[in-house]
Coordinates of C-alpha atoms in Angstrom, one line a residue:
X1148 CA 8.5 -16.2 0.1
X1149 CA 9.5 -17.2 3.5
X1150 CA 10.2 -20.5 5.1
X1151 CA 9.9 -19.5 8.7
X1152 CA 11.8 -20.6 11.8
X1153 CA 11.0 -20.8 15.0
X1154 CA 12.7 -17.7 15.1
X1155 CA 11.3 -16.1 12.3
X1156 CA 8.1 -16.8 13.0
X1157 CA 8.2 -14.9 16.1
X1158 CA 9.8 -11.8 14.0
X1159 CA 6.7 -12.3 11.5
X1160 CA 4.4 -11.7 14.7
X1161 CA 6.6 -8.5 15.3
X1162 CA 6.3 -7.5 12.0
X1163 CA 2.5 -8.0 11.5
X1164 CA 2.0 -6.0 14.7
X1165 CA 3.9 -3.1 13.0
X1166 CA 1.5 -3.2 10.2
X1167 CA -1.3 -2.1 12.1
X1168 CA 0.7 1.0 12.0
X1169 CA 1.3 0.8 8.6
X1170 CA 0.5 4.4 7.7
X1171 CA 3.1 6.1 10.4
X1172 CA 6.3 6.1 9.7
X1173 CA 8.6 3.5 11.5
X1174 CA 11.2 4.9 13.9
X1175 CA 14.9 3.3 13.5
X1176 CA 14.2 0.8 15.8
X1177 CA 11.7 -0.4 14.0
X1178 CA 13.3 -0.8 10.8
X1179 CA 16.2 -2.2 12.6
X1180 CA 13.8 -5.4 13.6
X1181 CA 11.9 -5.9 10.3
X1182 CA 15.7 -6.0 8.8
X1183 CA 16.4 -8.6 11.5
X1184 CA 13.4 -10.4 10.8
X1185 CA 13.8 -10.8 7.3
X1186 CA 17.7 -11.9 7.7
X1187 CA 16.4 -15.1 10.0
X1188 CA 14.5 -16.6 6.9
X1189 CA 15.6 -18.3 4.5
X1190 CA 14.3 -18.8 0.6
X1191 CA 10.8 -21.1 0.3
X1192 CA 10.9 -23.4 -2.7
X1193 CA 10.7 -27.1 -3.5
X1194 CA 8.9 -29.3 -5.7
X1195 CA 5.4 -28.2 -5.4
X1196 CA 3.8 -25.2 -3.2
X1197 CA 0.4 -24.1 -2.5
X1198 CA -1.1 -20.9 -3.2
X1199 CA -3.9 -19.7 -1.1
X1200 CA -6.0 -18.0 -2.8
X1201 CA -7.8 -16.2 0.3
X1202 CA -4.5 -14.0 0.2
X1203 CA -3.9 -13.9 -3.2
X1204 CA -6.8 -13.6 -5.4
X1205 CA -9.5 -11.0 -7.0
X1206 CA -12.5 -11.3 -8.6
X1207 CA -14.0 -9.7 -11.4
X1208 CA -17.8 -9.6 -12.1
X1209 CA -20.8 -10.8 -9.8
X1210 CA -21.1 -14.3 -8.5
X1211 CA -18.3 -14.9 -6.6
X1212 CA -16.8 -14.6 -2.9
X1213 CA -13.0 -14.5 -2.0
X1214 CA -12.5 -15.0 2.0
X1215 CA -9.7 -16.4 3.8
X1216 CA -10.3 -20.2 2.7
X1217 CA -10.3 -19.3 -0.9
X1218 CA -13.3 -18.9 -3.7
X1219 CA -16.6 -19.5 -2.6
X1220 CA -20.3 -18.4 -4.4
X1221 CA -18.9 -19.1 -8.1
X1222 CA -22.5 -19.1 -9.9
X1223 CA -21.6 -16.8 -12.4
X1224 CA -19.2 -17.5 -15.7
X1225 CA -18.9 -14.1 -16.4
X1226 CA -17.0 -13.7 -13.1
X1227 CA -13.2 -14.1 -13.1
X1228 CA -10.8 -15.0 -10.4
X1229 CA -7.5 -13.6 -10.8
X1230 CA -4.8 -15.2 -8.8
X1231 CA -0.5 -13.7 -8.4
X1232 CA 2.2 -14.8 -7.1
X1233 CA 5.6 -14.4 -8.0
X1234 CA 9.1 -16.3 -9.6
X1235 CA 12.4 -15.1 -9.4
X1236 CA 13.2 -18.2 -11.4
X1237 CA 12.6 -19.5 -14.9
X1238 CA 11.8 -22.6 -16.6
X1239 CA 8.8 -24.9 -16.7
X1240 CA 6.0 -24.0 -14.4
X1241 CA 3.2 -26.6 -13.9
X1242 CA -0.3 -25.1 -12.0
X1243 CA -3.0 -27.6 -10.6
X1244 CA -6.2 -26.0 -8.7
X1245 CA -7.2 -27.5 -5.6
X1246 CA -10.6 -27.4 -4.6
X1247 CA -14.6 -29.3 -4.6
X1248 CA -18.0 -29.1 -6.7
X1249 CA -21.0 -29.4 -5.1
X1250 CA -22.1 -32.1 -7.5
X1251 CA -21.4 -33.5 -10.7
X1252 CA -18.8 -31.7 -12.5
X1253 CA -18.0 -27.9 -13.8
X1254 CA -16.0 -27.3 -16.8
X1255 CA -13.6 -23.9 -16.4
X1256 CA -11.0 -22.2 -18.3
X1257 CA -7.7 -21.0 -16.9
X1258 CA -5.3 -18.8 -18.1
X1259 CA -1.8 -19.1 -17.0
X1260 CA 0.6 -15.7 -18.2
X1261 CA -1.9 -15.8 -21.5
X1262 CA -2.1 -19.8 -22.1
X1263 CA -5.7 -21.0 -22.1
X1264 CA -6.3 -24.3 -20.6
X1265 CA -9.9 -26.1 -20.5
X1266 CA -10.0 -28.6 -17.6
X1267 CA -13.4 -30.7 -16.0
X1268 CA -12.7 -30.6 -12.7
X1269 CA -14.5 -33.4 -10.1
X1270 CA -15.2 -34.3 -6.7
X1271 CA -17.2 -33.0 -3.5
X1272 CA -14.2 -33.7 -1.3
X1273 CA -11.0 -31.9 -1.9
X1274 CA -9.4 -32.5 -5.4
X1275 CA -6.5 -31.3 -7.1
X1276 CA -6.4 -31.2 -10.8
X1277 CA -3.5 -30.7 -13.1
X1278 CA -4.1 -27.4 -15.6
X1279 CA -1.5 -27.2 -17.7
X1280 CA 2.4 -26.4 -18.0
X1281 CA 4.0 -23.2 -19.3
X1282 CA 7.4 -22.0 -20.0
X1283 CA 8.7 -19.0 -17.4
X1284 CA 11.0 -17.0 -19.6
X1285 CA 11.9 -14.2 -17.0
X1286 CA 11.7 -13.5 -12.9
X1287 CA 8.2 -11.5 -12.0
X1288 CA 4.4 -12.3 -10.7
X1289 CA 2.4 -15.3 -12.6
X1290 CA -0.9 -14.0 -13.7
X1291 CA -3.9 -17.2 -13.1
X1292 CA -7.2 -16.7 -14.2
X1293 CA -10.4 -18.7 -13.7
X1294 CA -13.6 -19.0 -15.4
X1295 CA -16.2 -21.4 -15.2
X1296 CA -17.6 -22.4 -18.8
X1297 CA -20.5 -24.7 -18.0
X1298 CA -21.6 -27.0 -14.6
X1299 CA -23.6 -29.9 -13.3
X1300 CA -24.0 -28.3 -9.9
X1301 CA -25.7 -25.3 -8.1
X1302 CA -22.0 -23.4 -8.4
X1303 CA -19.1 -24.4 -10.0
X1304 CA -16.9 -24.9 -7.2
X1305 CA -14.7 -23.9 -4.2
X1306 CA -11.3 -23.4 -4.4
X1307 CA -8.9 -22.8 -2.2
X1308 CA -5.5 -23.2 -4.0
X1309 CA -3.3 -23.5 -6.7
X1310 CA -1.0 -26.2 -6.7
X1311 CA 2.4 -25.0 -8.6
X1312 CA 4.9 -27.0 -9.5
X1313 CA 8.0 -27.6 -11.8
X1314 CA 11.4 -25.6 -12.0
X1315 CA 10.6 -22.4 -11.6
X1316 CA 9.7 -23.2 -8.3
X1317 CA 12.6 -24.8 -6.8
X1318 CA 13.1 -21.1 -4.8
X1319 CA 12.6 -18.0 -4.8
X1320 CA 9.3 -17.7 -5.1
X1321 CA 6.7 -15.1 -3.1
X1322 CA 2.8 -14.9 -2.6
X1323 CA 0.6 -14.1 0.7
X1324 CA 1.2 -17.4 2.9
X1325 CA 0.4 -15.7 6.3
X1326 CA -3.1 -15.9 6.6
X1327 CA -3.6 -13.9 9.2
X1328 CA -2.1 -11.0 7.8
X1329 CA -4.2 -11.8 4.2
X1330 CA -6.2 -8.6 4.8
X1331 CA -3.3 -6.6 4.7
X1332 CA -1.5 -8.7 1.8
X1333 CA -4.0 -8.1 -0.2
X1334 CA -4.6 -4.0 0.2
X1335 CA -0.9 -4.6 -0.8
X1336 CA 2.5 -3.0 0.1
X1337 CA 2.6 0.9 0.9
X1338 CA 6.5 2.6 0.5
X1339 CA 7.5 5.9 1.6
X1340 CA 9.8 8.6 1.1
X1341 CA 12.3 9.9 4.0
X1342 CA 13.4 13.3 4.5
X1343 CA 16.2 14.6 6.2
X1344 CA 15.4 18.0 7.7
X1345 CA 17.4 19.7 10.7
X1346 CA 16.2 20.4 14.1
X1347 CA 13.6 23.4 14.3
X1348 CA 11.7 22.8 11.2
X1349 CA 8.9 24.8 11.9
X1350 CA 7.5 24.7 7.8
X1351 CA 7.3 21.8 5.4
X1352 CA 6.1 22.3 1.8
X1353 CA 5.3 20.1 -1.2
X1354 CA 3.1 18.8 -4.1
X1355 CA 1.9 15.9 -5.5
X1356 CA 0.8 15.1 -8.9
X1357 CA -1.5 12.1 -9.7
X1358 CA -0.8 10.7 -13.2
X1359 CA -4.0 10.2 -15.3
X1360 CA -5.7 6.7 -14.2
X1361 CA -3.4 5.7 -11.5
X1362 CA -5.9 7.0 -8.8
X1363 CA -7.4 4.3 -7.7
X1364 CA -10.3 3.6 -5.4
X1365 CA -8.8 3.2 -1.9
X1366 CA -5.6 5.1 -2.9
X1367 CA -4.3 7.7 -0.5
X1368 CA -0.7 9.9 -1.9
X1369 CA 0.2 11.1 1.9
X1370 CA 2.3 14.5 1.0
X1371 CA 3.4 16.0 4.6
X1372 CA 3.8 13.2 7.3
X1373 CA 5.9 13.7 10.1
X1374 CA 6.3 11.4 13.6
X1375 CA 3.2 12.7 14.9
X1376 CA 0.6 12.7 11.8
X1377 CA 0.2 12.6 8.0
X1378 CA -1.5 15.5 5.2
X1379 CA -2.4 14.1 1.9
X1380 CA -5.1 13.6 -0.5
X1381 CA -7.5 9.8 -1.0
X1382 CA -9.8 7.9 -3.5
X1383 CA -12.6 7.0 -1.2
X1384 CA -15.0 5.8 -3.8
X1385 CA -15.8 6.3 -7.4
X1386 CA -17.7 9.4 -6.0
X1387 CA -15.9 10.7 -3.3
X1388 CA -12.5 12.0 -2.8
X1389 CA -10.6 14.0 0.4
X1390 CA -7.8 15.7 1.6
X1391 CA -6.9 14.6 4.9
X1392 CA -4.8 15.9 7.8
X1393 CA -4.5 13.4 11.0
X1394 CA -2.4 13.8 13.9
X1395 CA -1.9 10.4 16.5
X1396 CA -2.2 10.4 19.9
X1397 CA 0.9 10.7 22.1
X1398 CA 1.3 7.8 24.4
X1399 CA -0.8 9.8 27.4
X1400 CA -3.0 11.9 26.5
X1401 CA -5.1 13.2 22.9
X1402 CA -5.2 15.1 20.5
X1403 CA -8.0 18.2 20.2
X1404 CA -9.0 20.4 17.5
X1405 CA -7.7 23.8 17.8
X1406 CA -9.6 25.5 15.0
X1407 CA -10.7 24.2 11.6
X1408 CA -11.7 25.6 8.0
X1409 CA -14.7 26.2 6.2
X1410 CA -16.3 22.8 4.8
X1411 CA -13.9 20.6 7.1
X1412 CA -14.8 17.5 9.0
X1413 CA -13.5 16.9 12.0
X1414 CA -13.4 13.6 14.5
X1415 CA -11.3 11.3 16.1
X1416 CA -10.4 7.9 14.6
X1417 CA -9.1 4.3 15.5
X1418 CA -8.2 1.5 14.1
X1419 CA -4.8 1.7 13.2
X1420 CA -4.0 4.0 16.1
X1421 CA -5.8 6.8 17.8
X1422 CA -5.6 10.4 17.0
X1423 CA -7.8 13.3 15.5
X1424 CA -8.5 13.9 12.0
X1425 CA -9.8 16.3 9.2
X1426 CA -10.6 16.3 6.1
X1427 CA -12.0 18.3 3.0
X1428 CA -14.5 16.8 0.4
X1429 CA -12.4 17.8 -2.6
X1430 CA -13.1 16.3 -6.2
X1431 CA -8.9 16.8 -6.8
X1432 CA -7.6 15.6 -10.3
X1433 CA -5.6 13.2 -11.5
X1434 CA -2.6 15.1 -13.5
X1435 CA -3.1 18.2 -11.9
X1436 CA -0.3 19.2 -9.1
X1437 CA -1.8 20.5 -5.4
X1438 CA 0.1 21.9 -3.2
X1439 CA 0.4 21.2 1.0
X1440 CA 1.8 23.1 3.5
X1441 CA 2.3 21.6 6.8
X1442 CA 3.5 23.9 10.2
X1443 CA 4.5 22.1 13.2
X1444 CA 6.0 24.3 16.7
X1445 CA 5.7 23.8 20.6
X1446 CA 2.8 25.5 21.9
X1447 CA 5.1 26.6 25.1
X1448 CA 2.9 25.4 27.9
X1449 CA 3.8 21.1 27.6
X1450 CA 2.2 20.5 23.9
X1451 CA 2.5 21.3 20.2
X1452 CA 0.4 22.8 17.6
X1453 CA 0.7 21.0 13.5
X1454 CA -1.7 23.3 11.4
X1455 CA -2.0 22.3 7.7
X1456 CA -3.4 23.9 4.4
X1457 CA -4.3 22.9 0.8
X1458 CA -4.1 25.1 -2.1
X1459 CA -5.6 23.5 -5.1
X1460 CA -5.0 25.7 -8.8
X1461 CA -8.8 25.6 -9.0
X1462 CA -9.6 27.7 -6.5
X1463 CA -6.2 29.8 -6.5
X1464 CA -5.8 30.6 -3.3
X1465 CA -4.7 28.8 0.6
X1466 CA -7.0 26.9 2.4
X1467 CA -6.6 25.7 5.9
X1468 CA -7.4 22.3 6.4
X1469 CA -7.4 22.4 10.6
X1470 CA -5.0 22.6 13.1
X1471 CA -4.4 20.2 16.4
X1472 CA -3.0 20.4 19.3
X1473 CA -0.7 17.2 20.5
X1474 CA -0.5 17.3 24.8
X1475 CA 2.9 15.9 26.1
X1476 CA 4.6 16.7 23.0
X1477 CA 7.2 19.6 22.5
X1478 CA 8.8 19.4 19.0
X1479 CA 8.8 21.3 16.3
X1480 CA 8.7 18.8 12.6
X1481 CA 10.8 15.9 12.8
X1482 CA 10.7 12.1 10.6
X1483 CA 9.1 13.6 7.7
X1484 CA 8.0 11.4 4.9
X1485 CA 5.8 11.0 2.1
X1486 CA 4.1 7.6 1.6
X1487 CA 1.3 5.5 -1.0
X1488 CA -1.0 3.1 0.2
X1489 CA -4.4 1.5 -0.8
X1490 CA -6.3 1.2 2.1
X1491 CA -9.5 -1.1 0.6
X1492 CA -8.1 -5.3 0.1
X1493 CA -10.3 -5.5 -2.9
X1494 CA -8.5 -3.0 -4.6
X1495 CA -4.9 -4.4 -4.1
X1496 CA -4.7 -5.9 -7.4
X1497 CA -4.7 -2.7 -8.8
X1498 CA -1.3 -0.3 -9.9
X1499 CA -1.5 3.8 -8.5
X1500 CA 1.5 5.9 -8.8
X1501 CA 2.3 9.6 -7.9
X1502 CA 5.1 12.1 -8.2
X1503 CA 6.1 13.8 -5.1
X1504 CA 7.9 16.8 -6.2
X1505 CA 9.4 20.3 -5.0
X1506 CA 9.4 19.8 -1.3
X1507 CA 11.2 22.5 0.6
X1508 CA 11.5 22.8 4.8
X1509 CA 11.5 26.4 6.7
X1510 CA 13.1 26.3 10.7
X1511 CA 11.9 28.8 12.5
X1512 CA 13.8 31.5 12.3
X1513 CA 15.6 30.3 8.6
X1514 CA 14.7 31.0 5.1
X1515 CA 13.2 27.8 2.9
X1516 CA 15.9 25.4 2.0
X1517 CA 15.0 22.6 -0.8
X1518 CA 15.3 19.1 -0.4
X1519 CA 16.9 16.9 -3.1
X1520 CA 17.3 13.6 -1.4
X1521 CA 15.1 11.3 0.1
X1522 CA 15.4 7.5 0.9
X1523 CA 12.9 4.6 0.7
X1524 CA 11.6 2.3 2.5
X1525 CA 8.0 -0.1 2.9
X1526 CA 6.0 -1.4 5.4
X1527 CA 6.0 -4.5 6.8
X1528 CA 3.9 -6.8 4.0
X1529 CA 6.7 -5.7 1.9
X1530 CA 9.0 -6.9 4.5
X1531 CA 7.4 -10.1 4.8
X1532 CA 7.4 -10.7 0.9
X1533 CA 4.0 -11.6 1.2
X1534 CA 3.9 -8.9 -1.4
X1535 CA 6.5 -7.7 -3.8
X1536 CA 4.8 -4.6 -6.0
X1537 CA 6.3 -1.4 -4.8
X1538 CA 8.9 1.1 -6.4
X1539 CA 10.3 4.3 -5.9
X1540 CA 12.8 6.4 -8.1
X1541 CA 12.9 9.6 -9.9
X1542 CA 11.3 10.8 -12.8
X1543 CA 12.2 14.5 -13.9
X1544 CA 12.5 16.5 -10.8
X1545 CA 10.2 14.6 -9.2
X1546 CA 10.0 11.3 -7.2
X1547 CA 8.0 9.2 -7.3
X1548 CA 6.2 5.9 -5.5
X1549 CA 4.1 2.9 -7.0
X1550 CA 2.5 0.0 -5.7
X1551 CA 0.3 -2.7 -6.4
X1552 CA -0.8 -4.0 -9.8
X1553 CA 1.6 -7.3 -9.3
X1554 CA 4.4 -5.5 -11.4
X1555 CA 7.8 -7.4 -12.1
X1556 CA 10.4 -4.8 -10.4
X1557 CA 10.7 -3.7 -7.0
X1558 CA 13.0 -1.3 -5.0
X1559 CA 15.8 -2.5 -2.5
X1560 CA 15.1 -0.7 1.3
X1561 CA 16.9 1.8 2.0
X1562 CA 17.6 3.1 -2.2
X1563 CA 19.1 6.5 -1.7
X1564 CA 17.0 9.0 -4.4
X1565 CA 18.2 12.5 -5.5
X1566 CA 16.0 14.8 -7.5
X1567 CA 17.0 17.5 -10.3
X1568 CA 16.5 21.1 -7.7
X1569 CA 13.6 23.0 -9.3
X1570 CA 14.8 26.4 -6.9
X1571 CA 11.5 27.4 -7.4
X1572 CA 10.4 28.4 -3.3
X1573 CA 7.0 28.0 -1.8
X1574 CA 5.4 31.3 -3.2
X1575 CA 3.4 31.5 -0.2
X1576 CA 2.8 34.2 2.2
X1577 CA 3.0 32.5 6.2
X1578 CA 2.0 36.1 7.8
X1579 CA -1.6 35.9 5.6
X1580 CA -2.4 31.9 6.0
X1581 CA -6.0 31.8 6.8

């Protein structure tokens, strides 16, 4: 966690404006100012700190409300309130909670890293009341859980923080402080992959491969992005799922649908930047490997065309997903990446992982050349620390990317990755594409 300057605060602004952007990939000077930002700070610790739980807390069950002040509606005691943060320290940790009952008094349980504690807790103005003390035996997030057991009141209670305390939090500690960034502390961090691919890279080719249960509601695995757009697949709900190819706006100008396949939607969208987008209503499945193919050339009158497709093993043959045309812009592919993210904040508590594997880049007038090596990086609630849950590496010849889930070990910025070389070429024919 942070302990801003006057400074530093200023870089936080900058870097909470980048993450507005955070599913496009951040040119160099970009990452040049989130490394500046983060070198201004300096470690928050001390004898006690308070942990919001507006930016740092999930609930399972019905009967009860996280919002930016903390836990509000708590009616039900089969709803649990499950707050992180994390210690790069160990020794004696000591949690209070910090909140009101409407009346009377409400008797809750809370679990700290698997010790149960039964407290009363008190008062209609704010209150903090001790919990308990546990021993910290190695660096990684705290696990809190709260459950209300029986109450006097109409609700148990509204809380709005822990209170920690003791050793382990003399420094080094992180957790969602900023609260106006809460929303995006707690969909979580999203990382990327960087690819180095020469000038005239007209083709880009690769596949993804969800492992069974790590896909999520709100997950998207982004195969093909490049500096003007992104092609991957999402989780939009327990019933729906897409593959989705968006290009961005240039500065002047838009973005307009060229032509499109069969079944695909196509709009603009906003939000976190303008652009057009498509997408296919695909049921895809976790631990079975899809393949994208992304093209990207000048059109040569002043813009550029970037035409994906999907082939999914089910179907066994090349679909195209659309292809856009991007005014002011003449480039061919450049700033490729792959990238995870979870775009729904009640589903940041939550670990997804998937293997990016066998990508391979075609110029225009080259044969397809493999690549081996990629670099990672995050976004900027990574930066901030206000989350600490991502990872990237290698597994096989694949790599992959994970976040959320409040997991113990992260990856520095910047980690160089090389892959095993499968040699194993698109088998694709360009001259046929749909």
């Amino acid at each position: 966690m942070k302990k801003t300057s006057s400074l530093a605060t200023g870089l936080l602004l900058l870097l909470s404006l980048y993450s507005c952007k955070k599913t496009e990939n951040l040119t160099e000077t970009e990452t040049s100012k989130i490394k500046n930002a983060i070198a201004v700070t300096e470690s928050l610790g001390g004898s006690s700190l308070n942990v919001g739980l507006g930016g740092n807390a999930y609930t399972a069950g019905t009967g009860g409300l996280i919002n930016d002040t903390g836990l509000h509606n708590w009616t039900s005691a089969s709803t649990i309130t499950s707050v992180w943060f994390r210690l790069g320290l160990t020794g004696s940790l000591t949690v209070a909670v910090k909140g009101t009952v409407p009346s009377g008094s409400s008797n809750i349980k809370v679990t700290i890293n698997g010790t149960v504690f039964n407290k009363t807790i008190t008062g209609t103005t704010a209150t903090t009341t001790t919990i308990g003390t546990v021993n910290i035996t190695a660096a990684g997030y705290v696990r809190v859980d709260i459950q209300g057991v029986s109450k006097t009141g109409s609700y148990y209670g509204d809380i709005s923080d822990l209170v920690i305390s003791g050793p382990a939090v003399a420094s080094n500690v992180q957790y969602a402080n900023t609260v106006a960034d809460y929303y995006w502390s707690r969909r979580g961090p999203s990382c990327h992959l960087n690819y180095t691919v020469p000038s005239g890279t007209e083709w880009f080719y690769s596949e993804l491969n969800v492992p069974s249960g790590e896909d999520k509601i709100g997950s998207y695995f982004m195969a093909d992005g490049f500096s003007g757009g992104y092609f991957g697949m999402q989780v939009n709900s327990a019933t729906e799922r897409r593959v989705l190819f968006s290009v961005w706006d240039p500065s002047t100008g838009s973005t307009t649908l060229v032509r499109k396949g069969s079944d695909i939607t196509s709009n603009g969208f906003g939000g976190e930047g303008t652009g057009g987008q498509s997408y296919l209503l695909f049921n895809w499945v976790a631990g079975t490997t899809y393949k994208f193919l992304l093209r990207g050339k000048p059109d040569g009158a002043g813009g550029s065309d970037y035409t994906a497709w999907f082939y999914a093993p089910e179907n066994g043959t090349w679909k195209i997903i659309a292809q856009w045309k991007r005014p002011n812009t003449t480039a061919y592919l450049t700033g490729m990446y792959s990238f995870i993210e979870n775009f729904n904040p009640d589903q940041g508590y939550l670990q997804r992982s998937c293997n990016y594997g066998n990508q391979w880049y075609k110029t225009s007038s080259g044969n397809w050349t493999e690549v081996t090596n990629a670099s990672f990086s995050y976004d900027a609630t990574a930066s901030a620390e206000q989350r600490m849950d991502y990872q990237g590496g290698v597994t096989g010849n694949n790599f992959y990317l994970k976040n959320g889930g409040f997991f113990a070990t992260y990856t520095a910025y910047g980690t160089a990755l090389n892959r095993s070389a499968t040699g194993i070429a698109p088998s694709v024919n360009l001259s046929t594409l749909p």
